[in-house]
Coordinates of C-alpha atoms in Angstrom, one line a residue:
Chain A
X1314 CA -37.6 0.8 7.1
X1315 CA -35.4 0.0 9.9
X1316 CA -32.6 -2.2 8.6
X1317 CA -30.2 -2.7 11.0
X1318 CA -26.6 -1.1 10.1
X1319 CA -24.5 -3.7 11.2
X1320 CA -26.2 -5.8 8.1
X1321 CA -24.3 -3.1 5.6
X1322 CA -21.0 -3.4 7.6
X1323 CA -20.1 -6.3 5.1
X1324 CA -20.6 -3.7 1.7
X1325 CA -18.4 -1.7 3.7
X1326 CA -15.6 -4.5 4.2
X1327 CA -15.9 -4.9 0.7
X1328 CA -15.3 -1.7 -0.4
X1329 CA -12.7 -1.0 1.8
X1330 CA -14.0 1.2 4.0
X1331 CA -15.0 2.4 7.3
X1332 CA -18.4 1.8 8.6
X1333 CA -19.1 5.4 8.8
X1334 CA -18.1 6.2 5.3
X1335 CA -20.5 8.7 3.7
X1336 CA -21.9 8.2 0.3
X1337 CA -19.1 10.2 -1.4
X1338 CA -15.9 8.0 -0.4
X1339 CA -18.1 4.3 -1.2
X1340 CA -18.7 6.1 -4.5
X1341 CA -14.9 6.8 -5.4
X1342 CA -13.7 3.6 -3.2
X1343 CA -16.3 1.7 -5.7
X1344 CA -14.7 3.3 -9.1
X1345 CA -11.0 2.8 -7.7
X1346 CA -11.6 -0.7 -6.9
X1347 CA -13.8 -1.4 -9.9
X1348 CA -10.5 0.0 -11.8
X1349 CA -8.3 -1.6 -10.1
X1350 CA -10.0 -5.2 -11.1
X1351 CA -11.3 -4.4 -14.3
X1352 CA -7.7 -3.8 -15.8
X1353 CA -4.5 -5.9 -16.2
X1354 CA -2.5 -3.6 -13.6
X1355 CA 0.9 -4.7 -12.0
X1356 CA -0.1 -5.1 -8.7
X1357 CA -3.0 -7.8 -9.7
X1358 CA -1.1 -9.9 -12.5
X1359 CA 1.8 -10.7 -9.9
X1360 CA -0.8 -12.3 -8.0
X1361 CA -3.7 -13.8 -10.2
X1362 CA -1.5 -16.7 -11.7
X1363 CA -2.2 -18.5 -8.4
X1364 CA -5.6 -17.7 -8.8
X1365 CA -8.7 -19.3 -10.7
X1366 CA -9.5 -17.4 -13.5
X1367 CA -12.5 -16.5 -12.9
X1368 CA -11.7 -14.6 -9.7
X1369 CA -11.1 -11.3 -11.0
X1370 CA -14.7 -11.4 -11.8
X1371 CA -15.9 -12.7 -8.7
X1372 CA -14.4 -9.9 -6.2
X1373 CA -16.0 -7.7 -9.1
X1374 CA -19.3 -9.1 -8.8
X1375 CA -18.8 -8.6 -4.8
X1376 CA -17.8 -4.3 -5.3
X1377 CA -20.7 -4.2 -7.8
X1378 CA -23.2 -6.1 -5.5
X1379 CA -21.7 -3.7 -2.3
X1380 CA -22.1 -0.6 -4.2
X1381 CA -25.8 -1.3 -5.1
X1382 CA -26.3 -2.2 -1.9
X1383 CA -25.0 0.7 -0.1
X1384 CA -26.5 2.8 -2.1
X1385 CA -29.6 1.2 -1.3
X1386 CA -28.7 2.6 2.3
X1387 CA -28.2 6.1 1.3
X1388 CA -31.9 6.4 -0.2
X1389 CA -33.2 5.0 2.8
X1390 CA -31.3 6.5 5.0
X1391 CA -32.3 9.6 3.0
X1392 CA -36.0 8.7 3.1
X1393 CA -35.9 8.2 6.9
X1394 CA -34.1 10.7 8.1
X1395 CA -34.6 13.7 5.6
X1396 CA -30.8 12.5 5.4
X1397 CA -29.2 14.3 2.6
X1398 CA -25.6 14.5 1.4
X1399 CA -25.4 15.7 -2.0
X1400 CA -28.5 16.4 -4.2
X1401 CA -29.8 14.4 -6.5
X1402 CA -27.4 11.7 -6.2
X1403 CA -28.6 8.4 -4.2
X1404 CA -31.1 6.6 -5.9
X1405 CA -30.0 7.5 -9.6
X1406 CA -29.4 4.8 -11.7
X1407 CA -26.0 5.9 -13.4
X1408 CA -25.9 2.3 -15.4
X1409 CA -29.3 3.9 -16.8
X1410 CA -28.2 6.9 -17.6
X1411 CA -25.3 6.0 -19.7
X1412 CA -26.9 3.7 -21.6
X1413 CA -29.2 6.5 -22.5
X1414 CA -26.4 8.4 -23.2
X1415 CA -26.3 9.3 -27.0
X1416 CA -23.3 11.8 -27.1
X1417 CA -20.9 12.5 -24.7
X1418 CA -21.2 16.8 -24.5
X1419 CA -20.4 19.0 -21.6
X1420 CA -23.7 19.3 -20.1
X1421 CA -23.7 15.4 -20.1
X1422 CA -20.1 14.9 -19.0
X1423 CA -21.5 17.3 -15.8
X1424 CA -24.4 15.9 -15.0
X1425 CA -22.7 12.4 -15.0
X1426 CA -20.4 13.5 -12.8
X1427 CA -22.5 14.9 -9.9
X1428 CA -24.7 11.7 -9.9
X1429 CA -21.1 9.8 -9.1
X1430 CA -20.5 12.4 -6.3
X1431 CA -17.4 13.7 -8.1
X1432 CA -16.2 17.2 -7.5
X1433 CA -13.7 19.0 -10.0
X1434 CA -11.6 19.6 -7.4
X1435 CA -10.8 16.1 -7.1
X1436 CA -10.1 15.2 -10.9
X1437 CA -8.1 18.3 -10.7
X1438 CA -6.0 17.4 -7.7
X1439 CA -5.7 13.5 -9.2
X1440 CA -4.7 14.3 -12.9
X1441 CA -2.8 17.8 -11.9
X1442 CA -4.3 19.5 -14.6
X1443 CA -5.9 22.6 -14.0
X1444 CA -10.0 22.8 -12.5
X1445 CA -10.8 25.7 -14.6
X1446 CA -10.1 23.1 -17.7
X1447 CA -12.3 20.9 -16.6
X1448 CA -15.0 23.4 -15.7
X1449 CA -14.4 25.1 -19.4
X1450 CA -14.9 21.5 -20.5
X1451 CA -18.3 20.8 -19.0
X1452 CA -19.3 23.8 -20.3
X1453 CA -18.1 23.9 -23.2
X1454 CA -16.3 26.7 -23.5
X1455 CA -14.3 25.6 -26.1
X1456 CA -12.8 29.5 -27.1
X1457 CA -11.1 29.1 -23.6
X1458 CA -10.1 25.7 -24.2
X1459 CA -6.0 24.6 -25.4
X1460 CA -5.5 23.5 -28.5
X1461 CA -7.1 20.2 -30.1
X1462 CA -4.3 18.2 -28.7
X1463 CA -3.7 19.2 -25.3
X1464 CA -8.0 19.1 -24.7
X1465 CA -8.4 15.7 -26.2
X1466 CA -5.5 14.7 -23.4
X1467 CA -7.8 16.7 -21.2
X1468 CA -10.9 15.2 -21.9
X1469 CA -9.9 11.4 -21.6
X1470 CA -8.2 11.7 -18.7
X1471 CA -11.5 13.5 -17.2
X1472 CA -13.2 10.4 -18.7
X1473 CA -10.8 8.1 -17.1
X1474 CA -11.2 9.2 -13.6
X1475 CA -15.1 8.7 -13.8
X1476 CA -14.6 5.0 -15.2
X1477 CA -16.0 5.8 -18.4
X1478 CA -14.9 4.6 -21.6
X1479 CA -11.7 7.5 -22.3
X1480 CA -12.0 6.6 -26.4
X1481 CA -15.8 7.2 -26.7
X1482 CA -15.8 9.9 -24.7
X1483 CA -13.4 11.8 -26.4
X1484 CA -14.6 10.9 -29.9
X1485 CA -17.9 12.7 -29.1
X1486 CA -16.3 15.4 -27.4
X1487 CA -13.8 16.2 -29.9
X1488 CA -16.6 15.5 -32.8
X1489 CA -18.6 18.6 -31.0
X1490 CA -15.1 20.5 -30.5
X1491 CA -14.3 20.5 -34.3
X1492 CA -18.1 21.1 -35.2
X1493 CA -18.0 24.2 -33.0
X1494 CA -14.4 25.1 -34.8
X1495 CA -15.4 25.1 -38.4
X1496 CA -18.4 26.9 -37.6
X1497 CA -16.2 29.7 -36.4
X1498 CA -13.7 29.3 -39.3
X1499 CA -16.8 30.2 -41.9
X1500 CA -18.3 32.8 -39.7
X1501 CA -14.5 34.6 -39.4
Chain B
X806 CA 20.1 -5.4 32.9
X807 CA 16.8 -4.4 32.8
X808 CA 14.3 -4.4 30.3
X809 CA 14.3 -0.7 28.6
X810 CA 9.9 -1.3 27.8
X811 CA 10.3 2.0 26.1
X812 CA 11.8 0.6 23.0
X813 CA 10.4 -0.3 19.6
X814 CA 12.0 -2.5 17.3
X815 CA 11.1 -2.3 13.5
X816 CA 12.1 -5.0 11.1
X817 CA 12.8 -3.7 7.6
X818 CA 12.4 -6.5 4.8
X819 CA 10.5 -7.3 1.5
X820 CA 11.3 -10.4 -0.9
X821 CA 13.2 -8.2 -3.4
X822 CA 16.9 -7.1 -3.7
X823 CA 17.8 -3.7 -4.5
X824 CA 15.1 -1.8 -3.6
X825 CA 16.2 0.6 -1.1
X826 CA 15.9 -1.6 2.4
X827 CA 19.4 -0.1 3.5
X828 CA 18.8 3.0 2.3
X829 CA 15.2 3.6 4.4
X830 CA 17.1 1.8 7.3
X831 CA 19.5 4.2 7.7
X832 CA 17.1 7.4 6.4
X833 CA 14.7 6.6 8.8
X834 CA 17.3 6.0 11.8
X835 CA 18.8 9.7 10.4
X836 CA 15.6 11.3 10.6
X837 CA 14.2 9.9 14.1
X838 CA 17.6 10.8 15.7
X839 CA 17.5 14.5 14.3
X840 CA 14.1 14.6 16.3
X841 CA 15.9 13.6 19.2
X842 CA 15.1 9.7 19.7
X843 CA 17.5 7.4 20.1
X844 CA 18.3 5.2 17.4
X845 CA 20.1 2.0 17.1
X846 CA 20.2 0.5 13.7
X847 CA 21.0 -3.4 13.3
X848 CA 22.3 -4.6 10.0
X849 CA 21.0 -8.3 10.1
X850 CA 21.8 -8.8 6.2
X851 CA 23.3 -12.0 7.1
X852 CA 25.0 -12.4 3.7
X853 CA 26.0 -9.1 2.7
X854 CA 26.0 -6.4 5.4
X855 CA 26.7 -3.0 4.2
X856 CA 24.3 -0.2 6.2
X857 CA 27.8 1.1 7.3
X858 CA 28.1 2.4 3.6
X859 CA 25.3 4.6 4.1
X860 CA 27.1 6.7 6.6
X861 CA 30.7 6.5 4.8
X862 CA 32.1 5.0 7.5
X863 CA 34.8 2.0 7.1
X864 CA 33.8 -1.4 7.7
X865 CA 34.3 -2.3 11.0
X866 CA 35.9 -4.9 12.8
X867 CA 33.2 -5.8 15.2
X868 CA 30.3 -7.5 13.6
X869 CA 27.4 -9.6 15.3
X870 CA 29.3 -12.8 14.6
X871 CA 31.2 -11.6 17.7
X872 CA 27.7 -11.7 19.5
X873 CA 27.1 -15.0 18.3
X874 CA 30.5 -17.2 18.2
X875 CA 32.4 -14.9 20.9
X876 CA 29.5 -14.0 23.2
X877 CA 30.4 -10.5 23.0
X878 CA 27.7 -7.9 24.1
X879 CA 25.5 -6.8 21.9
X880 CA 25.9 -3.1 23.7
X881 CA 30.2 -2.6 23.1
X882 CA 29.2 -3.8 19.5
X883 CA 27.5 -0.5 19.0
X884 CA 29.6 2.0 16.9
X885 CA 29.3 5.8 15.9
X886 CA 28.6 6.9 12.7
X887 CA 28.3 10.4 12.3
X888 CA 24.9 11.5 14.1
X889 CA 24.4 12.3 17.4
X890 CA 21.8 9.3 18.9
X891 CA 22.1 6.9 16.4
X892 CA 24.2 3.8 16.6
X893 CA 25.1 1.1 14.1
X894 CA 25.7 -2.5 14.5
X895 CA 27.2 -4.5 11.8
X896 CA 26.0 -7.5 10.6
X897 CA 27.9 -10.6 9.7
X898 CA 30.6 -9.9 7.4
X899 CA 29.9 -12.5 4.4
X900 CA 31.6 -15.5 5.1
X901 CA 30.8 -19.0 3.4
X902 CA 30.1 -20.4 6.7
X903 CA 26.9 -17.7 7.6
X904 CA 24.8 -20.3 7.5
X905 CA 21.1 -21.1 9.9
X906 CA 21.2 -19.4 13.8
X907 CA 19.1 -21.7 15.5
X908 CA 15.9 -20.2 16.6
X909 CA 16.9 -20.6 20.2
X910 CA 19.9 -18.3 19.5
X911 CA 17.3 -16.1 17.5
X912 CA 15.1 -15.8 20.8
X913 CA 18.5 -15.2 22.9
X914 CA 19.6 -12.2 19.8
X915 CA 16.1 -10.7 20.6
X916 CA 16.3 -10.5 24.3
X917 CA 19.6 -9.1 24.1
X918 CA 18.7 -6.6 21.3
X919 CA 15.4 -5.5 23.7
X920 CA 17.9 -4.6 26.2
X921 CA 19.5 -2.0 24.5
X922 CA 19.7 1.7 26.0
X923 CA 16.9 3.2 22.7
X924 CA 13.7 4.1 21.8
X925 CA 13.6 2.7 18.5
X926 CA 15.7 0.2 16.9
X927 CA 16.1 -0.4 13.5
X928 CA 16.4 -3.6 11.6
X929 CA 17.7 -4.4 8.3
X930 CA 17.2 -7.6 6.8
X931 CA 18.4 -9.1 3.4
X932 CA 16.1 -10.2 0.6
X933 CA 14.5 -13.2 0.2
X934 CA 12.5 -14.9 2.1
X935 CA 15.4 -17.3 4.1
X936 CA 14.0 -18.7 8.0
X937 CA 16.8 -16.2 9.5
X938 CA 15.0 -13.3 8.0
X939 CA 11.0 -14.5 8.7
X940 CA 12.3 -14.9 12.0
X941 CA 13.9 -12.0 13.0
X942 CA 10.8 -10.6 11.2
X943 CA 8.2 -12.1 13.3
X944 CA 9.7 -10.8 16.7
X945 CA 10.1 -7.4 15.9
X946 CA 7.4 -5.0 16.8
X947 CA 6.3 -4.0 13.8
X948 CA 7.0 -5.6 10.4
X949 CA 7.6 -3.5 7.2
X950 CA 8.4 -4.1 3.4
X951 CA 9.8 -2.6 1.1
X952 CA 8.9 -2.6 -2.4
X953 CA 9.1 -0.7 -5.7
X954 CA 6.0 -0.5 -7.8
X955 CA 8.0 -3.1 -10.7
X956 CA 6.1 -6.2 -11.1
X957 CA 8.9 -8.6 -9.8
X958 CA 9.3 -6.8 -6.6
X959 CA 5.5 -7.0 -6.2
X960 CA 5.4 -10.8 -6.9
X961 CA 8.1 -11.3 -4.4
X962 CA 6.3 -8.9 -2.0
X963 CA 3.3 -11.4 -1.6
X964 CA 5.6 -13.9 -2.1
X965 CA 7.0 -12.9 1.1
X966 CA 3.9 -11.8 3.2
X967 CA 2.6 -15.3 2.4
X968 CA 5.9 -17.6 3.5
X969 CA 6.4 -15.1 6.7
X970 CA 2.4 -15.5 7.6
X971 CA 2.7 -19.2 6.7
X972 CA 5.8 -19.6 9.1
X973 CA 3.8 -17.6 11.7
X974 CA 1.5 -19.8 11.3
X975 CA 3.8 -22.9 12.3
X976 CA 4.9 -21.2 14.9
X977 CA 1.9 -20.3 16.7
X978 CA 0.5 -23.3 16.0
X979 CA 3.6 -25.3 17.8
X980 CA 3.1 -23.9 20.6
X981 CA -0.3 -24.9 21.5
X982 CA 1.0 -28.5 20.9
X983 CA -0.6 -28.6 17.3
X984 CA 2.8 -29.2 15.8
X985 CA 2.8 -30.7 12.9
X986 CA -0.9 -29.7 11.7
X987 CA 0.6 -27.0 9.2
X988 CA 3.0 -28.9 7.7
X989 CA 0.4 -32.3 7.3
X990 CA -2.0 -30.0 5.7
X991 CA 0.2 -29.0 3.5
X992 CA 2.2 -32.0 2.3
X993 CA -1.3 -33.4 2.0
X994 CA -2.5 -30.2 0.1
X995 CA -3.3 -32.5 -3.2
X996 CA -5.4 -34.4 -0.9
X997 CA -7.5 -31.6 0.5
X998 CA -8.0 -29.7 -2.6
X999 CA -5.9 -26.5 -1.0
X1000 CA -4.0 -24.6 -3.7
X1001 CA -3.2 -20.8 -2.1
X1002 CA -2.9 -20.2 1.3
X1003 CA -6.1 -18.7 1.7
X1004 CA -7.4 -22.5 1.0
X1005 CA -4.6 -23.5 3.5
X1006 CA -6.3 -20.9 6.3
X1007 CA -10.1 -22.0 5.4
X1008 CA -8.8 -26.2 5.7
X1009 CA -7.0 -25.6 9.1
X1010 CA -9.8 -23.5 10.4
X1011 CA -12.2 -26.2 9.6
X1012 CA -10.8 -29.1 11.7
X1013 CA -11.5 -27.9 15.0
X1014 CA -13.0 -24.1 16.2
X1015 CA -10.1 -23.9 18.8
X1016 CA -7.1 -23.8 15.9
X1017 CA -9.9 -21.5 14.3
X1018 CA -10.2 -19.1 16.8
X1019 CA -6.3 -19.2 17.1
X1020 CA -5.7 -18.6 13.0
X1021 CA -8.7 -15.4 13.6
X1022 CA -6.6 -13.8 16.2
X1023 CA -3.1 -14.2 14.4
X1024 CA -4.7 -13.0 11.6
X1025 CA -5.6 -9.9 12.6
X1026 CA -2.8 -9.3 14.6
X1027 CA -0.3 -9.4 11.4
X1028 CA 0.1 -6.7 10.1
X1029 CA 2.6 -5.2 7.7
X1030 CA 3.4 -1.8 6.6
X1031 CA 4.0 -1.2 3.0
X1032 CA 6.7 1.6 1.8
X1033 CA 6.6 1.8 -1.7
X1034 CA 10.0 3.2 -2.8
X1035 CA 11.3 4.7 -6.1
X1036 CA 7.5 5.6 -8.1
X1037 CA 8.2 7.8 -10.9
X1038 CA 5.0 9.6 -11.2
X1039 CA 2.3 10.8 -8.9
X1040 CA 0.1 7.8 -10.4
X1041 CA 2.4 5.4 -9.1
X1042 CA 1.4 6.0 -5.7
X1043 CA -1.9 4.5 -6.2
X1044 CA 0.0 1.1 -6.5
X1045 CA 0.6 1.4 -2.4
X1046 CA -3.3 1.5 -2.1
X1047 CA -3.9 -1.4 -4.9
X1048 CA -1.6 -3.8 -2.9
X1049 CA -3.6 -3.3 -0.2
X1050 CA -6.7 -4.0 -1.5
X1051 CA -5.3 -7.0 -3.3
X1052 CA -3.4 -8.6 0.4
X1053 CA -7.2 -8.1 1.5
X1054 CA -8.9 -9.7 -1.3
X1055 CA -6.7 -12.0 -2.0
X1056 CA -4.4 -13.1 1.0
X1057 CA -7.3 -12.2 3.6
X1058 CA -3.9 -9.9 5.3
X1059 CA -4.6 -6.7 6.2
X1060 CA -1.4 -4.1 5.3
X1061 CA -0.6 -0.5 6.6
X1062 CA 0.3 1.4 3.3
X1063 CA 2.6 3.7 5.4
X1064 CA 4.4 5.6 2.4
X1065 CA 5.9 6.5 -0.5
X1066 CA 9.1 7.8 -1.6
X1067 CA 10.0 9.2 -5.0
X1068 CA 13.0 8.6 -7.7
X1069 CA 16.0 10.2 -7.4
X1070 CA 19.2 9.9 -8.6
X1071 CA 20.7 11.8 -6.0
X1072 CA 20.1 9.2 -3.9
X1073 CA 22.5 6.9 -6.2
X1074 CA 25.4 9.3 -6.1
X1075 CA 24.8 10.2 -2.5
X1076 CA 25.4 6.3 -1.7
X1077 CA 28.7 6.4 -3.9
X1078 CA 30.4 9.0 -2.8
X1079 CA 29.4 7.5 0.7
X1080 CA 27.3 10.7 2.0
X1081 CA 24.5 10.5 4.2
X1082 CA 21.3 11.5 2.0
X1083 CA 19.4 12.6 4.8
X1084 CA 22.3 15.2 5.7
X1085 CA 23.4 16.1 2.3
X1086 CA 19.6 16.9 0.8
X1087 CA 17.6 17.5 4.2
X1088 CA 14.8 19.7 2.2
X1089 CA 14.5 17.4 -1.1
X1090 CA 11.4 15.1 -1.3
X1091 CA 12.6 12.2 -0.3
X1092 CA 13.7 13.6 2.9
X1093 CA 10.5 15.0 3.8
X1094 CA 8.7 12.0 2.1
X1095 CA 10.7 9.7 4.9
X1096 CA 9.5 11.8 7.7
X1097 CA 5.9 11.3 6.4
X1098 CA 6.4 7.6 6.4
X1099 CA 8.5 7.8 9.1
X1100 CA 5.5 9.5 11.2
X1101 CA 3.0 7.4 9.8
X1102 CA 5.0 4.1 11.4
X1103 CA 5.1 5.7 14.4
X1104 CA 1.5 6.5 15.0
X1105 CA 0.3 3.7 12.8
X1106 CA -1.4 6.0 10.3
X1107 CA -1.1 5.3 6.6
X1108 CA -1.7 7.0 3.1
X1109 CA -5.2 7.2 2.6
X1110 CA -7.2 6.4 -0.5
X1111 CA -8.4 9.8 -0.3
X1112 CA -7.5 11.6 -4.0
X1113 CA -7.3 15.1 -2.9
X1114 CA -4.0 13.7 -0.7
X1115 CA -2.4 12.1 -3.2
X1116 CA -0.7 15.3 -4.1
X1117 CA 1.5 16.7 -1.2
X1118 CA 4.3 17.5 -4.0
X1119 CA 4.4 17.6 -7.4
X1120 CA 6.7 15.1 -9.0

């Protein structure tokens, strides 16, 4: 396939970024922006007034159409050139995934994570909480984990910087968290 | 007198009262003279001057309605407050009578200000979005707002961007003999179905590719920084990034999000008991916060969406 790349320059605009952007900063330019117009924040309602109503949803269509376009780019780019940035990431349908998603446990809070191109160090530097938390998390390494409180805080704000829904996330997680403590309260 | 080309003037605004216009003015004039430059700072508030407060100095008896009613040059209007390299020259002191400056006079005030003996020059408007302060806004070199991340100061904010671009508009315009073809379109907006300026830009640049080649290139050109002042928490800085993304999206204006600068209530009592911040707390974070943005103005660099630089200090 030889597309040229000026025909992707558009997704780029869209999302904000420069032409040269690799798959990593579309993928958390995408999540910001899908945030950012997805939510009633500050900086959009002293605006949207002017606004149709519908437009909110329009510049989302417009990320959502960029990202899947882009990421179109990365597989072939990927294809043609042996090109590869991260495993396993381009190509992966995360929509897919989710939906398939029955329970939100470690293991799957990880491996959603590495097909958005997310590394721990970044949730860790954005939310200020510690990386080991997050790694102990994934893991579930819940005897190394705070206490209920402080992990359920934890959990949905790990949830919240992946654009996933913080209250399901941290139902299932904290469901498996008090499975795993009253197991240890009979066996004590 | 000769032209000093060396010179940069910066034009510190944003719709809002009270959100710390004076206060970057003179912080960023404090920190460019301690690395050396020289530094006049203007106080164009033409209402309610009071940049002099920031350096506990007394009011002075000069002011630029000496420039403008006496003739008075602007250079023996400069006074001393405090720091080596860095001058200060009054505004108007509020009188009833500070009413329009014709643009003429305007374009004479800028000539006069480019003349001064300094590499950067600093000025301070007033809020709102009055045709004395778009003005002196539009010549300067490089346009920044001020804003805090509360919703009214972001309303005004695009409030402002839009009237400023809109008056640019008029002006540029004007002067390829189109006059007139701004202000039809828009009395006539029912007319032409244009609600937002964006519809405004897309109606002008439809009646003939030469206005539409003129609207692409002063569109590109404008560009204003952002310093988002007062954020409480380190989340609050993503608001500086948001704004930009909306300008884009929504106003089709590309912004510079050149910095933040945190809450402090030092800053409040510094201003009473007239000290100057940047002297009194030289190592807090709002005085190495200013440098940051104060770097990032000079070589055009901004914060970046990045998340792993979000966090240069805890807050």
């Amino acid at each position: 396939m030889n597309i040229p790349p000026e025909d992707y320059n558009k997704y780029f605009e869209i999302l904000e970024l420069g032409y040269n952007a690799p798959l990593s900063e579309v993928r958390s330019s995408y999540l910001r922006l899908r945030a950012l117009y997805s939510s009633d924040s500050i900086v959009t309602s002293a605006i949207i007034y002017e606004f149709p109503d519908d437009s909110k949803q329009a510049i989302l269509d417009q990320i959502d159409e960029a990202y899947a376009k882009l990421r179109e780019f990365f597989k072939d780019k990927e294809a043609d050139h042996g090109y590869k940035e991260r495993p396993s990431v381009a190509g992966s349908d995360i929509e897919e995934y989710l939906a398939n998603v029955t329970a939100f446990s470690g293991p799957a809070l990880k491996m959603i994570r590495e097909r958005l191109v997310v590394e721990l160090k970044d949730i860790a530097n954005f939310t200020k909480i510690r990386r080991q938390y997050f790694e102990d998390i994934e893991l579930e390494r819940f005897e190394a984990l705070p206490t209920e409180v402080y992990l359920r805080g934890y959990v949905v704000e790990y949830a919240r910087y992946l654009s996933l829904d913080p209250a399901r996330v941290a139902g299932d997680y904290m469901a498996r968290y008090r499975t795993w403590k009253t197991t240890r309260g009979n066996r004590s | 007198m000769e032209k000093n080309k060396g010179c940069e003037i910066w034009a510190i605004g944003g719709g809002k009262g009270g959100t710390g216009k004076s206060f970057i003015t003179s912080s960023i004039g404090a920190h460019l003279a301690a690395k050396g430059k020289r530094v006049v700072l203007i106080d164009a508030d033409w209402g309610g001057a009071n940049l002099h407060s920031f350096f506990g100095v007394n009011r002075p008896q000069n002011s630029l309605s000496d420039f403008f009613e006496k003739k008075v040059p602007l250079k023996s209007l400069i006074m001393n407050c405090g720091i080596s390299g860095l001058g200060l020259i009054m505004g108007n002191l509020p009188s009833l009578d500070s009413g329009d400056i014709k643009y003429a006079q305007k374009i004479k005030f800028f000539n006069h200000v480019k003349m001064l003996d300094a590499d950067y020059i600093l000025i301070d408007l007033g809020a709102g979005s009055h045709n004395n302060t778009m003005d002196t806004f539009l010549l300067a070199d490089k346009m920044i707002v001020v804003i805090i991340p509360e919703i009214t100061s972001i309303e005004n904010m695009y409030h402002f961007i839009k009237n400023v671009f809109f008056r640019k508009l008029k002006v540029v315009l004007n002067s390829h003999g189109l006059k007139d073809s701004v202000n039809d379109a828009w009395k006539n907006r029912g007319i032409h179905g244009i609600k937002t300026l964006k519809e405004l830009i897309a109606y002008l640049a439809g009646i003939s590719p030469h206005i539409k080649d003129i609207i692409d290139k002063e569109m590109s050109d404008f560009r204003m920084h952002i310093i988002l002042n007062q954020i409480r928490s380190s989340r609050d800085i993503t608001v500086g990034t948001s704004i930009k993304s909306v300008c884009l999206k929504f106003l089709g204006m590309h912004t510079q999000y050149a910095g933040y600068i945190e809450y402090d209530n030092c800053v409040t009592s510094c201003i009473n008991k007239k000290q100057q911040y940047m002297l009194t707390y030289p190592f807090s974070h709002v005085a190495k916060s200013i440098g940051r943005l104060s770097d990032n103005l000079i070589y055009v660099k901004e914060v970046t969406a990045a998340t792993d630089e979000y966090s240069p200090g805890r807050l």
